[in-house]
mmCIF file of C-alpha atoms in Angstrom:
data_model
loop_
_atom_site.group_PDB
_atom_site.id
_atom_site.type_symbol
_atom_site.label_atom_id
_atom_site.label_comp_id
_atom_site.label_asym_id
_atom_site.label_seq_id
_atom_site.Cartn_x
_atom_site.Cartn_y
_atom_site.Cartn_z
ATOM 1 C CA UNK A 1 -43.672 13.938 16.013
ATOM 2 C CA UNK A 2 -40.064 14.227 17.116
ATOM 3 C CA UNK A 3 -38.414 11.838 19.514
ATOM 4 C CA UNK A 4 -37.497 13.268 22.902
ATOM 5 C CA UNK A 5 -33.765 13.351 23.603
ATOM 6 C CA UNK A 6 -32.667 10.678 26.034
ATOM 7 C CA UNK A 7 -35.896 8.729 25.555
ATOM 8 C CA UNK A 8 -34.048 5.433 25.150
ATOM 9 C CA UNK A 9 -31.582 6.076 27.938
ATOM 10 C CA UNK A 10 -33.829 7.621 30.590
ATOM 11 C CA UNK A 11 -35.643 4.323 31.081
ATOM 12 C CA UNK A 12 -32.473 2.705 32.396
ATOM 13 C CA UNK A 13 -31.327 5.505 34.693
ATOM 14 C CA UNK A 14 -28.929 8.390 34.175
ATOM 15 C CA UNK A 15 -27.533 9.072 30.695
ATOM 16 C CA UNK A 16 -24.773 6.779 29.524
ATOM 17 C CA UNK A 17 -21.369 8.428 29.061
ATOM 18 C CA UNK A 18 -19.597 8.161 25.725
ATOM 19 C CA UNK A 19 -15.956 9.163 25.252
ATOM 20 C CA UNK A 20 -15.405 10.318 21.652
ATOM 21 C CA UNK A 21 -11.750 10.042 20.622
ATOM 22 C CA UNK A 22 -10.975 11.538 17.222
ATOM 23 C CA UNK A 23 -8.058 13.658 16.012
ATOM 24 C CA UNK A 24 -10.101 15.280 13.230
ATOM 25 C CA UNK A 25 -11.689 18.157 15.133
ATOM 26 C CA UNK A 26 -14.810 18.599 12.981
ATOM 27 C CA UNK A 27 -15.605 14.880 12.983
ATOM 28 C CA UNK A 28 -15.179 14.767 16.774
ATOM 29 C CA UNK A 29 -17.423 17.805 17.275
ATOM 30 C CA UNK A 30 -20.173 16.474 15.002
ATOM 31 C CA UNK A 31 -20.102 12.996 16.591
ATOM 32 C CA UNK A 32 -20.246 14.537 20.071
ATOM 33 C CA UNK A 33 -23.153 16.777 19.073
ATOM 34 C CA UNK A 34 -25.121 13.904 17.528
ATOM 35 C CA UNK A 35 -24.648 11.757 20.630
ATOM 36 C CA UNK A 36 -25.474 14.640 22.993
ATOM 37 C CA UNK A 37 -28.671 15.326 21.039
ATOM 38 C CA UNK A 38 -29.531 11.627 21.437
ATOM 39 C CA UNK A 39 -29.362 11.985 25.226
ATOM 40 C CA UNK A 40 -25.875 10.710 25.981
ATOM 41 C CA UNK A 41 -23.360 12.454 28.205
ATOM 42 C CA UNK A 42 -20.336 13.001 25.964
ATOM 43 C CA UNK A 43 -16.690 13.617 26.725
ATOM 44 C CA UNK A 44 -14.121 14.348 24.028
ATOM 45 C CA UNK A 45 -10.439 13.593 23.495
ATOM 46 C CA UNK A 46 -8.249 14.605 20.552
ATOM 47 C CA UNK A 47 -6.029 11.506 20.732
ATOM 48 C CA UNK A 48 -5.569 8.238 22.583
ATOM 49 C CA UNK A 49 -3.188 9.642 25.191
ATOM 50 C CA UNK A 50 -5.734 12.267 26.217
ATOM 51 C CA UNK A 51 -8.471 9.624 26.323
ATOM 52 C CA UNK A 52 -6.394 7.330 28.510
ATOM 53 C CA UNK A 53 -5.897 10.157 31.011
ATOM 54 C CA UNK A 54 -9.688 10.586 31.190
ATOM 55 C CA UNK A 55 -10.157 6.848 31.714
ATOM 56 C CA UNK A 56 -7.446 6.782 34.400
ATOM 57 C CA UNK A 57 -9.126 9.677 36.224
ATOM 58 C CA UNK A 58 -11.902 7.362 37.385
ATOM 59 C CA UNK A 59 -14.584 9.081 35.287
ATOM 60 C CA UNK A 60 -17.425 6.618 34.607
ATOM 61 C CA UNK A 61 -17.319 5.861 30.869
ATOM 62 C CA UNK A 62 -19.771 3.389 29.342
ATOM 63 C CA UNK A 63 -18.403 3.314 25.796
ATOM 64 C CA UNK A 64 -15.393 4.649 23.922
ATOM 65 C CA UNK A 65 -15.985 5.689 20.308
ATOM 66 C CA UNK A 66 -12.492 6.017 18.864
ATOM 67 C CA UNK A 67 -10.803 6.479 15.534
ATOM 68 C CA UNK A 68 -8.151 3.865 14.766
ATOM 69 C CA UNK A 69 -5.559 6.037 13.013
ATOM 70 C CA UNK A 70 -4.428 8.809 15.364
ATOM 71 C CA UNK A 71 -1.161 10.337 16.474
ATOM 72 C CA UNK A 72 0.325 9.758 19.939
ATOM 73 C CA UNK A 73 -1.686 6.583 20.627
ATOM 74 C CA UNK A 74 -3.810 4.850 18.005
ATOM 75 C CA UNK A 75 -7.222 3.322 18.659
ATOM 76 C CA UNK A 76 -5.886 -0.228 19.019
ATOM 77 C CA UNK A 77 -3.315 0.851 21.604
ATOM 78 C CA UNK A 78 -5.977 2.851 23.431
ATOM 79 C CA UNK A 79 -8.327 -0.144 23.486
ATOM 80 C CA UNK A 80 -5.638 -2.479 24.834
ATOM 81 C CA UNK A 81 -4.550 -0.025 27.559
ATOM 82 C CA UNK A 82 -8.149 0.791 28.477
ATOM 83 C CA UNK A 83 -9.250 -2.816 28.709
ATOM 84 C CA UNK A 84 -6.350 -3.472 31.071
ATOM 85 C CA UNK A 85 -7.846 -0.777 33.337
ATOM 86 C CA UNK A 86 -11.547 -1.566 32.791
ATOM 87 C CA UNK A 87 -12.101 -5.016 31.239
ATOM 88 C CA UNK A 88 -15.871 -4.478 30.833
ATOM 89 C CA UNK A 89 -15.517 -1.199 28.901
ATOM 90 C CA UNK A 90 -17.325 -1.163 25.547
ATOM 91 C CA UNK A 91 -15.435 0.020 22.460
ATOM 92 C CA UNK A 92 -16.505 1.091 18.997
ATOM 93 C CA UNK A 93 -13.502 1.679 16.727
ATOM 94 C CA UNK A 94 -13.948 3.797 13.592
ATOM 95 C CA UNK A 95 -11.754 3.192 10.572
ATOM 96 C CA UNK A 96 -11.666 4.152 6.931
ATOM 97 C CA UNK A 97 -9.506 1.132 6.114
ATOM 98 C CA UNK A 98 -11.904 -1.690 5.324
ATOM 99 C CA UNK A 99 -9.269 -4.414 4.983
ATOM 100 C CA UNK A 100 -7.631 -3.882 8.361
ATOM 101 C CA UNK A 101 -8.426 -6.733 10.798
ATOM 102 C CA UNK A 102 -8.619 -6.247 14.540
ATOM 103 C CA UNK A 103 -5.597 -7.463 16.502
ATOM 104 C CA UNK A 104 -6.381 -10.867 18.126
ATOM 105 C CA UNK A 105 -6.617 -9.485 21.688
ATOM 106 C CA UNK A 106 -9.219 -6.939 20.615
ATOM 107 C CA UNK A 107 -11.317 -9.315 18.546
ATOM 108 C CA UNK A 108 -11.503 -11.672 21.542
ATOM 109 C CA UNK A 109 -12.563 -8.731 23.746
ATOM 110 C CA UNK A 110 -15.623 -8.129 21.562
ATOM 111 C CA UNK A 111 -14.517 -4.753 20.215
ATOM 112 C CA UNK A 112 -16.931 -3.504 17.558
ATOM 113 C CA UNK A 113 -15.874 -1.795 14.340
ATOM 114 C CA UNK A 114 -17.514 1.043 12.429
ATOM 115 C CA UNK A 115 -16.426 1.761 8.867
ATOM 116 C CA UNK A 116 -16.036 5.361 7.686
ATOM 117 C CA UNK A 117 -17.777 7.065 6.116
ATOM 118 C CA UNK A 118 -20.992 6.403 8.007
ATOM 119 C CA UNK A 119 -24.295 8.215 8.388
ATOM 120 C CA UNK A 120 -24.231 10.430 11.471
ATOM 121 C CA UNK A 121 -27.988 9.897 11.703
ATOM 122 C CA UNK A 122 -27.277 6.232 12.504
ATOM 123 C CA UNK A 123 -24.536 6.863 15.071
ATOM 124 C CA UNK A 124 -26.749 6.943 18.178
ATOM 125 C CA UNK A 125 -28.510 3.759 17.073
ATOM 126 C CA UNK A 126 -25.182 1.982 16.533
ATOM 127 C CA UNK A 127 -23.865 3.178 19.909
ATOM 128 C CA UNK A 128 -27.023 1.903 21.657
ATOM 129 C CA UNK A 129 -26.644 -1.479 19.958
ATOM 130 C CA UNK A 130 -23.047 -1.793 21.170
ATOM 131 C CA UNK A 131 -24.009 -0.733 24.698
ATOM 132 C CA UNK A 132 -26.741 -3.397 24.795
ATOM 133 C CA UNK A 133 -24.565 -6.202 23.398
#
């Protein structure tokens, strides 16, 4: 028996909105598709500058799933700028660099990290855990 999309999110109201920020197009598309299939509303940005414009537009975003290493504005810079606008915003930063610590401001803000590569099948579960924390 397959799980109905949005089963976990429909109990708490409208779908939660996730902003996926990734400069690798295929990775961004797959992550967005996985999260959409799980019942989330998904917006996409190719880099931190584009994501910040979305956040500044007043769009309701519940969680930002962002790569760390990107051109224009990296994930750390995006998190710092975004938290200045919306201090309660949840962040999940993806990185392939396992030894890289979070800057002190971000670790105090409760930013979560996700190491690449990861199983896309687990992405929705991880996002839900961060949203509930």
